[in-house]
Each structure stands twice: as structure tokens, then as C-alpha cells.
């Protein structure tokens, strides 16, 4: 090749490279199928070369700007009415199938993450009919940052997909039902942005600037993880330790023998799943023989194995039919056609446990389900064979505790605000759902202040001090049922200073103090034995009611009852509520005198008043309602909404 040709090629490559570098880049949120917010200015922003002109063409109008010295640019489109689909051109880029409607941001921890797949048995017919093109789903991919804020989120797998059963299957159930509910009510397109991470505390979602004055120790804690070499070494060491532990376990455990239908288990210990619990590190095998009649032999089925602690691998007649890596998901394992045979069949469960006590959750369903309705649990399938309570039990392998642990950067202060919240702004939205709190119940005291700071820094980021927040209060749940030693629930219990109730109170007081926040009370939608209750459609309905009031100013909508006045009459305490409630005898009220010791009290409801009879020999000074992890919440509005738990000093 001569010199002239070489120079021509180099020049061409240089020109191509320059042209490529000059292309406009958009945030991940701006993709085909997106929903943009109606009735507000619509920021569109991105990056380009310094000084480059950026031109947007949308709905037959053109808007231009120039990238600044850092290569950043932004154009605010004017307010628009709901509609679409539209196309937008931004220099060389084209975005198709754009809708204009309402956009909702849902954030928090694992109860936002609970998927349509998880709740499917509760709503089989409705989910089977999911097919609403005007409801679009967007999932923010998990990421952390200990080195300050990022300018964009990671590339995501769900890019503004329409609401169908397939698209929603692994998407947030609360988000899916909220989008459907708001579309059916308001008849305009709905955009659902889910930005959540299971197990994360509220501190991870708050900006450093909001924490630095009042909580400097939190930022010092986070600063430890700013050493990338330390984090990398720790993660590599933990990964190596976990792999070594599993290799040792699998080498010692006799999987082929214990899972086989021909394994001789006559001399194994017999246990009852309702009372059995065993502290053991390593593997434990449980086997149950079940007789299948000629009618059910060979048919496909679904095995319901309730909820187990912790990891399980389950076999039927020697063939693995399912596995679950941690305690919370319900075990629903599909059995293929032909695997069940007439006569004796063997279910074998291999528990793998690294800490705590291996156990069943007795209150969950344990059965084989047949027929076309086998995927439903509400109502329960018609053709079922219950499993027995008794299992044969045998130690598989005994192991030392697994060393190390996850670095869990997502649990450190500011890391999620930096990586996945900050980059979303200023994308125009209608409101925020904050559905979190379980991870902060061990230290509820600062939560109200944390929540105030979170709402404040998010509003600052969007430059919208009136941005609506719906705070979803903690559901009822009794974590003591998950310890491995099932405890009978005796009602009424003596008063306790519940951490869950304290956090609910923080959520209530933070919402009440904020004119642009509302509380979705769900203390009747939880499950005593499951931190991830399945009634997410009902949760979405209550979120929707909050937005009906906050966003659309629908004054006909009543939310949960609230106390607006107190009055003492001899040994009685009269509470006046903001609305009538269902009449009758009430539970879960407690009163205390000057010593601060709470005792149970009787109460009745009539109209919008609650009369509490104090068992004290003097007038009470404090009152609490539903002050338990898993209360029996029976104060209800006439429409059935429960009242929040609360603690009041009646002298104030």
C-alpha cells in the first residue's frame, strides 16, 4: 500500500471517529415506547460534543439548543395533553411509539420487587388477560455508587414494554396493578418506573448532602467502601469462600442416593413438619412417600411446598423438579407429564443451610395440585392431594459456618441515591410511591427524619417542592414465626413496644406533617408468616386512592380514618375521627398513665367516635392502637379501609 492510499484511509477513519463522537447521547429512560408526563413541562436532556447544536422535532414543532462546555444539553418541551403514539427526532436519533400520560416512580425494597409471577395464583384470571398497550413498564437495573452521583442508569432489559402477562411476569406486581388501575380510572396512558432493591435500608436512598449535618457517622461508614481495592478483594474472597464451601458440601453429601426413589429410608428419623426445627449447618434430607392412584398417574401436576428455610433442592422420583435459593419465595414446582406413577412416589427435599434453624412454615399450603386450575390458589384448585405432615429426616452433610459475606454496597448510605435515583431526574413524573421500611425496623427511632430527608432531597433533585409521595405503611407481619420455632398466636397479647409499630408511627407522622404526602395503610393486607404478602392488587388500589386525592384532588375519595380530637370523660376516653367508621367492639387499644406502662383497654365504635374504657384508676395520659408487629386491625372506614396504628399523648 502506497503512502497516499494510507493517508486517505487514515483520514476516512478519523472522519468516521469524529462523526461518531459528535452523536447525541440520551439517558436510558428515553427509548421507544416511553411515556412522557402530561400537563407539565417535559425535560429532554443528554450529552453531545461541546458546542454542538441539538435539534428536537416533536409533533411538528422544532426546538434547538447547544451543548455546554461539559457537553450537556437540555430542552424543556411545553406542557402537552395526553395522547400518542408520537415520534421524536433528536439530531440523528429517532424515538418511536411515544405516549403522553401519567408517569409514576415506585421505589423501596422487596415488596416493590415482588413479581406478577409470585402473586399469579391470587389473580389468575385477571393476569391471564393482561394486555394494555397504553400501560408501559420500565425497570431500573440495580447498581451502586460509593463515589458520588452518576449521570445515567445501566442499560435495562425492560424498555418501556406494554403491560402483558409475559412482560409483567417478572415485573413488580404492585407496579403492574397500579398502572392498570390508573389507566382504567383516568383513561390516559400510564408509565410505571420501578426502581427498587430488596433488603435495602432507607439511608441508601438519601443524598449525602441531606445526611452530612445530622448523620455524619453514616457517611463515615460509607467512606470505608470508597476503597475499590478493598471492595474488590472482599468480594473475590467471599466468592471463593462460598464456592469452596459448596464444593465441600457437594463432595460429602450423597445426593444421588438420598434423592433416589430406591433409597432405603425406613431407619431415618420421623418428624412432623408443624413442630420440627433443627439448627444445623450443611444439608438435611427429608423424604415423603405419597401414593398416586390410577386417575392421577402420569398427569402433570404442581407441587406446593409452602415456604421453607432456607435453600432447597426438591426431587420427585429421583428427578429434580425445582429449587429455591432463599427462604421467602413460595415453593411451587411443576411436575411434568409422565413423572408421577401409579402407586408409591417419593418427594425428596435437600435443605442447604448456612445459618439458623431449618424448618417449614406450617401455615402455608403443602399439596399436589392437578387439573387446569392447578396454578391457582385463590380459590384453591379443586383436584388436590394433600401431603402428609410426617417426613423421614436424615443428616446429609455437616459443615462449618460459611465464612465471609456479601459486601452489600446497596445497604450503605447514599449508594442507591447516587447510582439509580439521581440519574432519573429531571424526567417528568406525576408522583412517587415509597414502599420500604422492613429493613429499618431494628432501629426505628430516626426513620421519620430519614423519610423527611428522603422526600426533601428527591424534591430538590426534581426541583419540585410539591412532588407527591404515597408512603406505603408496613403491613402486619410476625417475624417470630420465621425463627424456626413456630409459636402459637394467643390473642390478646400483652402490650409490647413493637419495632414494627414504631416504624409505622414514623411513616404516619412523616406523612401527616407533609402536605404533599399521603399514607397507604395496609395493616390488614399482610400475612403473619410472610414478610412478602401477596395481595398486591389491593395494595395498588390503596396507592391509587392516595394519588386520587394528592394528584387529582378528588375530594370524594376518603382515605384511612384518622383521629382529629380526644376528650376525657371520667374513666372513658372519647376519640373523634375524621369520618364515620364501622360500629362494634374494637380491639388493640392500650392506655398508659404517668408511669408509661401500657395495659389493654376495651373500646367500641359508633358513628365517627370511639369510646375507650380505661382499666386504670386514673385518667390515662397516653393511648396506642394496633401497637404490635402483627395487629388485629379492626377499626375500619365505611368503605373498609383500616385505620393506621398510632400513639398519642392525649394532653397535647
PDB file of N, CA and C in Angstrom, residues 493-550:
ATOM      1  N   UNK A 493     -52.602 -10.311  73.243  1.00  0.00           N
ATOM      2  CA  UNK A 493     -51.279 -10.340  73.838  1.00  0.00           C
ATOM      3  C   UNK A 493     -51.102  -9.121  74.727  1.00  0.00           C
ATOM      4  N   UNK A 494     -50.172  -9.227  75.669  1.00  0.00           N
ATOM      5  CA  UNK A 494     -49.853  -8.078  76.492  1.00  0.00           C
ATOM      6  C   UNK A 494     -49.146  -7.025  75.647  1.00  0.00           C
ATOM      7  N   UNK A 495     -49.294  -5.758  75.987  1.00  0.00           N
ATOM      8  CA  UNK A 495     -48.645  -4.696  75.210  1.00  0.00           C
ATOM      9  C   UNK A 495     -47.127  -4.852  75.162  1.00  0.00           C
ATOM     10  N   UNK A 496     -46.571  -4.576  74.004  1.00  0.00           N
ATOM     11  CA  UNK A 496     -45.120  -4.585  73.799  1.00  0.00           C
ATOM     12  C   UNK A 496     -44.766  -3.354  72.978  1.00  0.00           C
ATOM     13  N   UNK A 497     -43.523  -2.917  73.096  1.00  0.00           N
ATOM     14  CA  UNK A 497     -43.095  -1.752  72.314  1.00  0.00           C
ATOM     15  C   UNK A 497     -42.521  -2.240  70.998  1.00  0.00           C
ATOM     16  N   UNK A 498     -43.405  -2.570  70.096  1.00  0.00           N
ATOM     17  CA  UNK A 498     -43.061  -3.195  68.821  1.00  0.00           C
ATOM     18  C   UNK A 498     -42.229  -2.273  67.938  1.00  0.00           C
ATOM     19  N   UNK A 499     -41.127  -2.818  67.399  1.00  0.00           N
ATOM     20  CA  UNK A 499     -40.315  -2.072  66.436  1.00  0.00           C
ATOM     21  C   UNK A 499     -41.065  -1.798  65.155  1.00  0.00           C
ATOM     22  N   UNK A 500     -41.896  -2.754  64.723  1.00  0.00           N
ATOM     23  CA  UNK A 500     -42.687  -2.547  63.507  1.00  0.00           C
ATOM     24  C   UNK A 500     -43.717  -1.446  63.726  1.00  0.00           C
ATOM     25  N   UNK A 501     -44.343  -1.420  64.911  1.00  0.00           N
ATOM     26  CA  UNK A 501     -45.316  -0.371  65.189  1.00  0.00           C
ATOM     27  C   UNK A 501     -44.634   0.991  65.276  1.00  0.00           C
ATOM     28  N   UNK A 502     -43.448   1.039  65.863  1.00  0.00           N
ATOM     29  CA  UNK A 502     -42.728   2.311  65.931  1.00  0.00           C
ATOM     30  C   UNK A 502     -42.405   2.825  64.531  1.00  0.00           C
ATOM     31  N   UNK A 503     -42.030   1.936  63.633  1.00  0.00           N
ATOM     32  CA  UNK A 503     -41.726   2.392  62.283  1.00  0.00           C
ATOM     33  C   UNK A 503     -42.996   2.816  61.549  1.00  0.00           C
ATOM     34  N   UNK A 504     -44.098   2.105  61.762  1.00  0.00           N
ATOM     35  CA  UNK A 504     -45.373   2.549  61.176  1.00  0.00           C
ATOM     36  C   UNK A 504     -45.723   3.951  61.679  1.00  0.00           C
ATOM     37  N   UNK A 505     -45.457   4.201  62.964  1.00  0.00           N
ATOM     38  CA  UNK A 505     -45.751   5.524  63.506  1.00  0.00           C
ATOM     39  C   UNK A 505     -44.871   6.589  62.861  1.00  0.00           C
ATOM     40  N   UNK A 506     -43.619   6.255  62.595  1.00  0.00           N
ATOM     41  CA  UNK A 506     -42.740   7.192  61.895  1.00  0.00           C
ATOM     42  C   UNK A 506     -43.272   7.484  60.500  1.00  0.00           C
ATOM     43  N   UNK A 507     -43.755   6.455  59.812  1.00  0.00           N
ATOM     44  CA  UNK A 507     -44.335   6.664  58.489  1.00  0.00           C
ATOM     45  C   UNK A 507     -45.586   7.531  58.575  1.00  0.00           C
ATOM     46  N   UNK A 508     -46.405   7.273  59.581  1.00  0.00           N
ATOM     47  CA  UNK A 508     -47.652   8.040  59.741  1.00  0.00           C
ATOM     48  C   UNK A 508     -47.359   9.506  60.030  1.00  0.00           C
ATOM     49  N   UNK A 509     -46.466   9.761  60.985  1.00  0.00           N
ATOM     50  CA  UNK A 509     -46.210  11.147  61.369  1.00  0.00           C
ATOM     51  C   UNK A 509     -45.502  11.916  60.259  1.00  0.00           C
ATOM     52  N   UNK A 510     -44.610  11.252  59.522  1.00  0.00           N
ATOM     53  CA  UNK A 510     -43.927  11.926  58.408  1.00  0.00           C
ATOM     54  C   UNK A 510     -44.924  12.290  57.318  1.00  0.00           C
ATOM     55  N   UNK A 511     -45.850  11.394  57.025  1.00  0.00           N
ATOM     56  CA  UNK A 511     -46.856  11.680  56.000  1.00  0.00           C
ATOM     57  C   UNK A 511     -47.797  12.790  56.455  1.00  0.00           C
ATOM     58  N   UNK A 512     -48.198  12.745  57.729  1.00  0.00           N
ATOM     59  CA  UNK A 512     -49.144  13.741  58.242  1.00  0.00           C
ATOM     60  C   UNK A 512     -48.531  15.139  58.259  1.00  0.00           C
ATOM     61  N   UNK A 513     -47.213  15.225  58.477  1.00  0.00           N
ATOM     62  CA  UNK A 513     -46.537  16.519  58.545  1.00  0.00           C
ATOM     63  C   UNK A 513     -46.257  17.117  57.182  1.00  0.00           C
ATOM     64  N   UNK A 514     -46.459  16.349  56.122  1.00  0.00           N
ATOM     65  CA  UNK A 514     -46.119  16.798  54.770  1.00  0.00           C
ATOM     66  C   UNK A 514     -47.404  17.004  53.971  1.00  0.00           C
ATOM     67  N   UNK A 515     -47.685  18.231  53.531  1.00  0.00           N
ATOM     68  CA  UNK A 515     -48.946  18.475  52.821  1.00  0.00           C
ATOM     69  C   UNK A 515     -49.031  17.802  51.462  1.00  0.00           C
ATOM     70  N   UNK A 516     -47.917  17.308  50.945  1.00  0.00           N
ATOM     71  CA  UNK A 516     -47.909  16.675  49.624  1.00  0.00           C
ATOM     72  C   UNK A 516     -47.612  15.179  49.719  1.00  0.00           C
ATOM     73  N   UNK A 517     -47.883  14.605  50.898  1.00  0.00           N
ATOM     74  CA  UNK A 517     -47.693  13.164  51.100  1.00  0.00           C
ATOM     75  C   UNK A 517     -48.979  12.559  51.636  1.00  0.00           C
ATOM     76  N   UNK A 518     -49.179  11.293  51.356  1.00  0.00           N
ATOM     77  CA  UNK A 518     -50.336  10.556  51.875  1.00  0.00           C
ATOM     78  C   UNK A 518     -49.883   9.162  52.264  1.00  0.00           C
ATOM     79  N   UNK A 519     -50.609   8.573  53.196  1.00  0.00           N
ATOM     80  CA  UNK A 519     -50.259   7.268  53.740  1.00  0.00           C
ATOM     81  C   UNK A 519     -51.227   6.208  53.243  1.00  0.00           C
ATOM     82  N   UNK A 520     -50.680   5.149  52.629  1.00  0.00           N
ATOM     83  CA  UNK A 520     -51.480   3.985  52.248  1.00  0.00           C
ATOM     84  C   UNK A 520     -51.363   2.957  53.366  1.00  0.00           C
ATOM     85  N   UNK A 521     -52.421   2.773  54.115  1.00  0.00           N
ATOM     86  CA  UNK A 521     -52.415   1.874  55.265  1.00  0.00           C
ATOM     87  C   UNK A 521     -52.764   0.472  54.790  1.00  0.00           C
ATOM     88  N   UNK A 522     -51.896  -0.494  55.090  1.00  0.00           N
ATOM     89  CA  UNK A 522     -52.127  -1.872  54.631  1.00  0.00           C
ATOM     90  C   UNK A 522     -51.931  -2.870  55.774  1.00  0.00           C
ATOM     91  N   UNK A 523     -52.232  -2.438  57.008  1.00  0.00           N
ATOM     92  CA  UNK A 523     -52.008  -3.329  58.148  1.00  0.00           C
ATOM     93  C   UNK A 523     -53.019  -4.461  58.244  1.00  0.00           C
ATOM     94  N   UNK A 524     -53.870  -4.586  57.222  1.00  0.00           N
ATOM     95  CA  UNK A 524     -54.788  -5.717  57.130  1.00  0.00           C
ATOM     96  C   UNK A 524     -54.498  -6.596  55.912  1.00  0.00           C
ATOM     97  N   UNK A 525     -53.484  -6.247  55.122  1.00  0.00           N
ATOM     98  CA  UNK A 525     -53.187  -6.984  53.892  1.00  0.00           C
ATOM     99  C   UNK A 525     -51.963  -7.869  54.021  1.00  0.00           C
ATOM    100  N   UNK A 526     -51.330  -7.877  55.192  1.00  0.00           N
ATOM    101  CA  UNK A 526     -50.132  -8.678  55.382  1.00  0.00           C
ATOM    102  C   UNK A 526     -50.445 -10.121  55.711  1.00  0.00           C
ATOM    103  N   UNK A 527     -49.388 -10.884  55.946  1.00  0.00           N
ATOM    104  CA  UNK A 527     -49.504 -12.285  56.347  1.00  0.00           C
ATOM    105  C   UNK A 527     -48.617 -12.498  57.564  1.00  0.00           C
ATOM    106  N   UNK A 528     -49.170 -13.117  58.571  1.00  0.00           N
ATOM    107  CA  UNK A 528     -48.430 -13.338  59.809  1.00  0.00           C
ATOM    108  C   UNK A 528     -47.090 -13.996  59.553  1.00  0.00           C
ATOM    109  N   UNK A 529     -47.034 -14.921  58.603  1.00  0.00           N
ATOM    110  CA  UNK A 529     -45.828 -15.731  58.422  1.00  0.00           C
ATOM    111  C   UNK A 529     -45.056 -15.389  57.158  1.00  0.00           C
ATOM    112  N   UNK A 530     -45.412 -14.297  56.494  1.00  0.00           N
ATOM    113  CA  UNK A 530     -44.738 -13.989  55.233  1.00  0.00           C
ATOM    114  C   UNK A 530     -44.495 -12.488  55.154  1.00  0.00           C
ATOM    115  N   UNK A 531     -43.221 -12.100  55.097  1.00  0.00           N
ATOM    116  CA  UNK A 531     -42.850 -10.688  55.026  1.00  0.00           C
ATOM    117  C   UNK A 531     -43.183 -10.102  53.657  1.00  0.00           C
ATOM    118  N   UNK A 532     -43.522 -10.973  52.695  1.00  0.00           N
ATOM    119  CA  UNK A 532     -43.900 -10.546  51.346  1.00  0.00           C
ATOM    120  C   UNK A 532     -45.334 -10.970  51.061  1.00  0.00           C
ATOM    121  N   UNK A 533     -46.316 -10.266  51.629  1.00  0.00           N
ATOM    122  CA  UNK A 533     -47.716 -10.649  51.388  1.00  0.00           C
ATOM    123  C   UNK A 533     -48.065 -10.523  49.914  1.00  0.00           C
ATOM    124  N   UNK A 534     -49.030 -11.330  49.483  1.00  0.00           N
ATOM    125  CA  UNK A 534     -49.309 -11.487  48.058  1.00  0.00           C
ATOM    126  C   UNK A 534     -50.421 -10.579  47.533  1.00  0.00           C
ATOM    127  N   UNK A 535     -51.148  -9.898  48.374  1.00  0.00           N
ATOM    128  CA  UNK A 535     -52.327  -9.142  47.919  1.00  0.00           C
ATOM    129  C   UNK A 535     -51.904  -7.775  47.367  1.00  0.00           C
ATOM    130  N   UNK A 536     -51.115  -7.822  46.317  1.00  0.00           N
ATOM    131  CA  UNK A 536     -50.546  -6.591  45.778  1.00  0.00           C
ATOM    132  C   UNK A 536     -51.560  -5.781  44.955  1.00  0.00           C
ATOM    133  N   UNK A 537     -52.585  -6.401  44.439  1.00  0.00           N
ATOM    134  CA  UNK A 537     -53.612  -5.629  43.743  1.00  0.00           C
ATOM    135  C   UNK A 537     -54.307  -4.693  44.724  1.00  0.00           C
ATOM    136  N   UNK A 538     -54.602  -5.194  45.922  1.00  0.00           N
ATOM    137  CA  UNK A 538     -55.237  -4.360  46.933  1.00  0.00           C
ATOM    138  C   UNK A 538     -54.303  -3.243  47.398  1.00  0.00           C
ATOM    139  N   UNK A 539     -53.007  -3.553  47.485  1.00  0.00           N
ATOM    140  CA  UNK A 539     -52.027  -2.508  47.812  1.00  0.00           C
ATOM    141  C   UNK A 539     -52.059  -1.411  46.751  1.00  0.00           C
ATOM    142  N   UNK A 540     -52.058  -1.811  45.479  1.00  0.00           N
ATOM    143  CA  UNK A 540     -52.079  -0.843  44.384  1.00  0.00           C
ATOM    144  C   UNK A 540     -53.346   0.008  44.425  1.00  0.00           C
ATOM    145  N   UNK A 541     -54.458  -0.580  44.797  1.00  0.00           N
ATOM    146  CA  UNK A 541     -55.702   0.178  44.896  1.00  0.00           C
ATOM    147  C   UNK A 541     -55.586   1.279  45.947  1.00  0.00           C
ATOM    148  N   UNK A 542     -54.961   0.962  47.073  1.00  0.00           N
ATOM    149  CA  UNK A 542     -54.833   1.981  48.122  1.00  0.00           C
ATOM    150  C   UNK A 542     -53.818   3.056  47.745  1.00  0.00           C
ATOM    151  N   UNK A 543     -52.779   2.665  47.017  1.00  0.00           N
ATOM    152  CA  UNK A 543     -51.863   3.673  46.467  1.00  0.00           C
ATOM    153  C   UNK A 543     -52.631   4.592  45.522  1.00  0.00           C
ATOM    154  N   UNK A 544     -53.455   3.990  44.674  1.00  0.00           N
ATOM    155  CA  UNK A 544     -54.239   4.770  43.729  1.00  0.00           C
ATOM    156  C   UNK A 544     -55.168   5.754  44.419  1.00  0.00           C
ATOM    157  N   UNK A 545     -55.780   5.350  45.533  1.00  0.00           N
ATOM    158  CA  UNK A 545     -56.640   6.263  46.283  1.00  0.00           C
ATOM    159  C   UNK A 545     -55.855   7.465  46.783  1.00  0.00           C
ATOM    160  N   UNK A 546     -54.625   7.213  47.249  1.00  0.00           N
ATOM    161  CA  UNK A 546     -53.781   8.318  47.712  1.00  0.00           C
ATOM    162  C   UNK A 546     -53.531   9.315  46.583  1.00  0.00           C
ATOM    163  N   UNK A 547     -53.233   8.810  45.390  1.00  0.00           N
ATOM    164  CA  UNK A 547     -52.978   9.711  44.268  1.00  0.00           C
ATOM    165  C   UNK A 547     -54.262  10.376  43.762  1.00  0.00           C
ATOM    166  N   UNK A 548     -55.399   9.692  43.910  1.00  0.00           N
ATOM    167  CA  UNK A 548     -56.663  10.342  43.565  1.00  0.00           C
ATOM    168  C   UNK A 548     -56.817  11.645  44.345  1.00  0.00           C
ATOM    169  N   UNK A 549     -56.416  11.604  45.623  1.00  0.00           N
ATOM    170  CA  UNK A 549     -56.506  12.798  46.467  1.00  0.00           C
ATOM    171  C   UNK A 549     -55.353  13.759  46.209  1.00  0.00           C
ATOM    172  N   UNK A 550     -54.120  13.245  46.203  1.00  0.00           N
ATOM    173  CA  UNK A 550     -52.941  14.097  46.126  1.00  0.00           C
ATOM    174  C   UNK A 550     -52.781  14.770  44.768  1.00  0.00           C
TER     175      UNK A 550
END
